[in-house]
Amino acid sequence: QVQLVESGGGLAQAGGSLRLSCAASGIIFSINTMGWYRQAPGKQRELVASITRGEITNYADSVKGRFTISRDNAKNTAYLQMNSLKPDDTAVYYCNAAALVGLSYSSYWGQGTQVTVSS
């Protein structure tokens, strides 16, 4: 099985920064796209940012210019640097990875980490 463990969430003031990490472990041959999603209370889960194995990135319009996604393929780890945080960024942030286990890719999710931004 593949496990994704997120860390780095917490409380920040508006304008502050946080850095999230997502470490994948298990019998993994390869990880293709890794992404960060978030879900605020009463809202649907939404894509925040994603990065392919070749480091092609994609961002939600709401975080462009403020958040940066990166990854370390040797460590099977993805990061999300969040700067200029806003109260609207408050949500549970989930890591997602498309991992090759055996002969096929499957989608895996982390348990989520809370990010709270105070005004």
PDB file of C-alpha atoms in Angstrom:
ATOM      1  CA  GLN A   1       0.000   0.000   0.000  1.00  0.00           C
ATOM      2  CA  VAL A   2       0.958   3.615  -0.493  1.00  0.00           C
ATOM      3  CA  GLN A   3       0.758   6.125   2.312  1.00  0.00           C
ATOM      4  CA  LEU A   4       0.898   9.886   2.006  1.00  0.00           C
ATOM      5  CA  VAL A   5       1.770  11.824   5.135  1.00  0.00           C
ATOM      6  CA  GLU A   6       1.271  15.569   5.182  1.00  0.00           C
ATOM      7  CA  SER A   7       2.907  17.956   7.613  1.00  0.00           C
ATOM      8  CA  GLY A   8       3.435  21.666   8.072  1.00  0.00           C
ATOM      9  CA  GLY A   9      -0.079  22.922   8.568  1.00  0.00           C
ATOM     10  CA  GLY A  10      -1.071  25.198  11.403  1.00  0.00           C
ATOM     11  CA  LEU A  11      -2.076  28.728  12.236  1.00  0.00           C
ATOM     12  CA  ALA A  12      -0.769  31.778  10.409  1.00  0.00           C
ATOM     13  CA  GLN A  13      -1.659  35.423  10.277  1.00  0.00           C
ATOM     14  CA  ALA A  14      -2.820  37.060   7.081  1.00  0.00           C
ATOM     15  CA  GLY A  15       0.219  37.916   5.024  1.00  0.00           C
ATOM     16  CA  GLY A  16       2.232  35.149   6.614  1.00  0.00           C
ATOM     17  CA  SER A  17       3.672  31.945   5.217  1.00  0.00           C
ATOM     18  CA  LEU A  18       3.465  28.216   5.745  1.00  0.00           C
ATOM     19  CA  ARG A  19       5.150  25.301   4.016  1.00  0.00           C
ATOM     20  CA  LEU A  20       3.394  21.976   3.601  1.00  0.00           C
ATOM     21  CA  SER A  21       5.159  18.699   2.943  1.00  0.00           C
ATOM     22  CA  CYS A  22       3.781  15.428   1.621  1.00  0.00           C
ATOM     23  CA  ALA A  23       5.899  12.296   1.871  1.00  0.00           C
ATOM     24  CA  ALA A  24       4.881   9.145   0.035  1.00  0.00           C
ATOM     25  CA  SER A  25       5.928   5.740   1.278  1.00  0.00           C
ATOM     26  CA  GLY A  26       5.243   2.151   0.350  1.00  0.00           C
ATOM     27  CA  ILE A  27       6.029  -0.090  -2.570  1.00  0.00           C
ATOM     28  CA  ILE A  28       6.165   2.601  -5.211  1.00  0.00           C
ATOM     29  CA  PHE A  29       7.749   2.157  -8.608  1.00  0.00           C
ATOM     30  CA  SER A  30       7.051   5.688  -9.712  1.00  0.00           C
ATOM     31  CA  ILE A  31       4.919   8.685  -8.862  1.00  0.00           C
ATOM     32  CA  ASN A  32       3.481  10.696 -11.711  1.00  0.00           C
ATOM     33  CA  THR A  33       1.490  13.798 -10.807  1.00  0.00           C
ATOM     34  CA  MET A  34       1.372  15.039  -7.231  1.00  0.00           C
ATOM     35  CA  GLY A  35      -1.092  17.655  -6.158  1.00  0.00           C
ATOM     36  CA  TRP A  36      -2.437  19.663  -3.284  1.00  0.00           C
ATOM     37  CA  TYR A  37      -6.165  20.072  -2.808  1.00  0.00           C
ATOM     38  CA  ARG A  38      -8.095  21.925  -0.142  1.00  0.00           C
ATOM     39  CA  GLN A  39     -11.549  21.787   1.332  1.00  0.00           C
ATOM     40  CA  ALA A  40     -13.071  24.565   3.372  1.00  0.00           C
ATOM     41  CA  PRO A  41     -16.149  23.984   5.556  1.00  0.00           C
ATOM     42  CA  GLY A  42     -19.270  23.732   3.436  1.00  0.00           C
ATOM     43  CA  LYS A  43     -17.323  23.794   0.180  1.00  0.00           C
ATOM     44  CA  GLN A  44     -16.197  21.199  -2.310  1.00  0.00           C
ATOM     45  CA  ARG A  45     -12.633  19.989  -2.441  1.00  0.00           C
ATOM     46  CA  GLU A  46     -10.688  22.000  -4.995  1.00  0.00           C
ATOM     47  CA  LEU A  47      -7.337  21.700  -6.695  1.00  0.00           C
ATOM     48  CA  VAL A  48      -4.766  24.150  -5.379  1.00  0.00           C
ATOM     49  CA  ALA A  49      -1.682  23.121  -7.341  1.00  0.00           C
ATOM     50  CA  SER A  50      -0.220  20.133  -9.119  1.00  0.00           C
ATOM     51  CA  ILE A  51       3.168  19.106 -10.453  1.00  0.00           C
ATOM     52  CA  THR A  52       4.108  16.350 -12.863  1.00  0.00           C
ATOM     53  CA  ARG A  53       7.153  14.151 -12.556  1.00  0.00           C
ATOM     54  CA  GLY A  54       8.753  16.404 -15.157  1.00  0.00           C
ATOM     55  CA  GLU A  55       7.931  19.388 -12.919  1.00  0.00           C
ATOM     56  CA  ILE A  56       5.233  20.944 -15.062  1.00  0.00           C
ATOM     57  CA  THR A  57       3.083  22.911 -12.643  1.00  0.00           C
ATOM     58  CA  ASN A  58      -0.518  24.033 -12.584  1.00  0.00           C
ATOM     59  CA  TYR A  59      -2.152  26.437 -10.117  1.00  0.00           C
ATOM     60  CA  ALA A  60      -5.622  27.550  -9.210  1.00  0.00           C
ATOM     61  CA  ASP A  61      -6.147  31.182 -10.166  1.00  0.00           C
ATOM     62  CA  SER A  62      -6.739  32.067  -6.525  1.00  0.00           C
ATOM     63  CA  VAL A  63      -3.215  31.095  -5.492  1.00  0.00           C
ATOM     64  CA  LYS A  64      -1.136  32.055  -8.529  1.00  0.00           C
ATOM     65  CA  GLY A  65       1.776  34.243  -7.553  1.00  0.00           C
ATOM     66  CA  ARG A  66       1.420  33.322  -3.875  1.00  0.00           C
ATOM     67  CA  PHE A  67       1.855  29.545  -3.693  1.00  0.00           C
ATOM     68  CA  THR A  68       4.651  27.436  -5.151  1.00  0.00           C
ATOM     69  CA  ILE A  69       4.539  23.676  -5.570  1.00  0.00           C
ATOM     70  CA  SER A  70       7.722  21.651  -5.861  1.00  0.00           C
ATOM     71  CA  ARG A  71       8.856  18.064  -5.474  1.00  0.00           C
ATOM     72  CA  ASP A  72      11.847  15.892  -4.739  1.00  0.00           C
ATOM     73  CA  ASN A  73      11.500  12.740  -6.821  1.00  0.00           C
ATOM     74  CA  ALA A  74      14.303  10.974  -4.967  1.00  0.00           C
ATOM     75  CA  LYS A  75      12.383  11.394  -1.716  1.00  0.00           C
ATOM     76  CA  ASN A  76       8.878  10.912  -3.187  1.00  0.00           C
ATOM     77  CA  THR A  77       7.974  14.178  -1.512  1.00  0.00           C
ATOM     78  CA  ALA A  78       6.016  17.211  -2.620  1.00  0.00           C
ATOM     79  CA  TYR A  79       5.975  20.634  -1.045  1.00  0.00           C
ATOM     80  CA  LEU A  80       3.637  23.601  -1.094  1.00  0.00           C
ATOM     81  CA  GLN A  81       5.123  26.950  -0.127  1.00  0.00           C
ATOM     82  CA  MET A  82       2.310  29.301   0.767  1.00  0.00           C
ATOM     83  CA  ASN A  83       3.083  33.002   0.986  1.00  0.00           C
ATOM     84  CA  SER A  84       0.898  36.074   1.415  1.00  0.00           C
ATOM     85  CA  LEU A  85      -1.732  33.933   3.075  1.00  0.00           C
ATOM     86  CA  LYS A  86      -5.304  35.144   3.225  1.00  0.00           C
ATOM     87  CA  PRO A  87      -8.176  34.135   5.516  1.00  0.00           C
ATOM     88  CA  ASP A  88      -9.816  32.585   2.428  1.00  0.00           C
ATOM     89  CA  ASP A  89      -6.940  30.089   2.333  1.00  0.00           C
ATOM     90  CA  THR A  90      -8.247  28.517   5.529  1.00  0.00           C
ATOM     91  CA  ALA A  91      -9.055  24.876   4.789  1.00  0.00           C
ATOM     92  CA  VAL A  92      -7.943  21.313   5.237  1.00  0.00           C
ATOM     93  CA  TYR A  93      -5.198  20.687   2.698  1.00  0.00           C
ATOM     94  CA  TYR A  94      -4.877  17.230   1.172  1.00  0.00           C
ATOM     95  CA  CYS A  95      -2.028  15.726  -0.774  1.00  0.00           C
ATOM     96  CA  ASN A  96      -2.750  13.512  -3.758  1.00  0.00           C
ATOM     97  CA  ALA A  97      -0.434  11.326  -5.778  1.00  0.00           C
ATOM     98  CA  ALA A  98      -0.792   9.134  -8.819  1.00  0.00           C
ATOM     99  CA  ALA A  99       1.515   6.251  -7.967  1.00  0.00           C
ATOM    100  CA  LEU A 100       2.564   3.261 -10.035  1.00  0.00           C
ATOM    101  CA  VAL A 101       2.121   0.212  -7.852  1.00  0.00           C
ATOM    102  CA  GLY A 102       2.481  -3.039  -9.699  1.00  0.00           C
ATOM    103  CA  LEU A 103       1.326  -2.557 -13.282  1.00  0.00           C
ATOM    104  CA  SER A 104      -1.054   0.382 -12.955  1.00  0.00           C
ATOM    105  CA  TYR A 105      -1.334   3.884 -11.561  1.00  0.00           C
ATOM    106  CA  SER A 106      -3.738   4.539  -8.716  1.00  0.00           C
ATOM    107  CA  SER A 107      -4.704   7.726  -6.922  1.00  0.00           C
ATOM    108  CA  TYR A 108      -3.801   8.077  -3.266  1.00  0.00           C
ATOM    109  CA  TRP A 109      -4.758  10.678  -0.677  1.00  0.00           C
ATOM    110  CA  GLY A 110      -3.208  11.873   2.533  1.00  0.00           C
ATOM    111  CA  GLN A 111      -5.161  12.370   5.726  1.00  0.00           C
ATOM    112  CA  GLY A 112      -5.177  16.150   5.424  1.00  0.00           C
ATOM    113  CA  THR A 113      -3.596  18.957   7.398  1.00  0.00           C
ATOM    114  CA  GLN A 114      -5.438  21.985   8.728  1.00  0.00           C
ATOM    115  CA  VAL A 115      -4.366  25.454   7.646  1.00  0.00           C
ATOM    116  CA  THR A 116      -5.974  28.360   9.460  1.00  0.00           C
ATOM    117  CA  VAL A 117      -5.265  31.958   8.501  1.00  0.00           C
ATOM    118  CA  SER A 118      -6.378  34.677  10.897  1.00  0.00           C
ATOM    119  CA  SER A 119      -7.133  38.225   9.809  1.00  0.00           C
TER     120      SER A 119
END
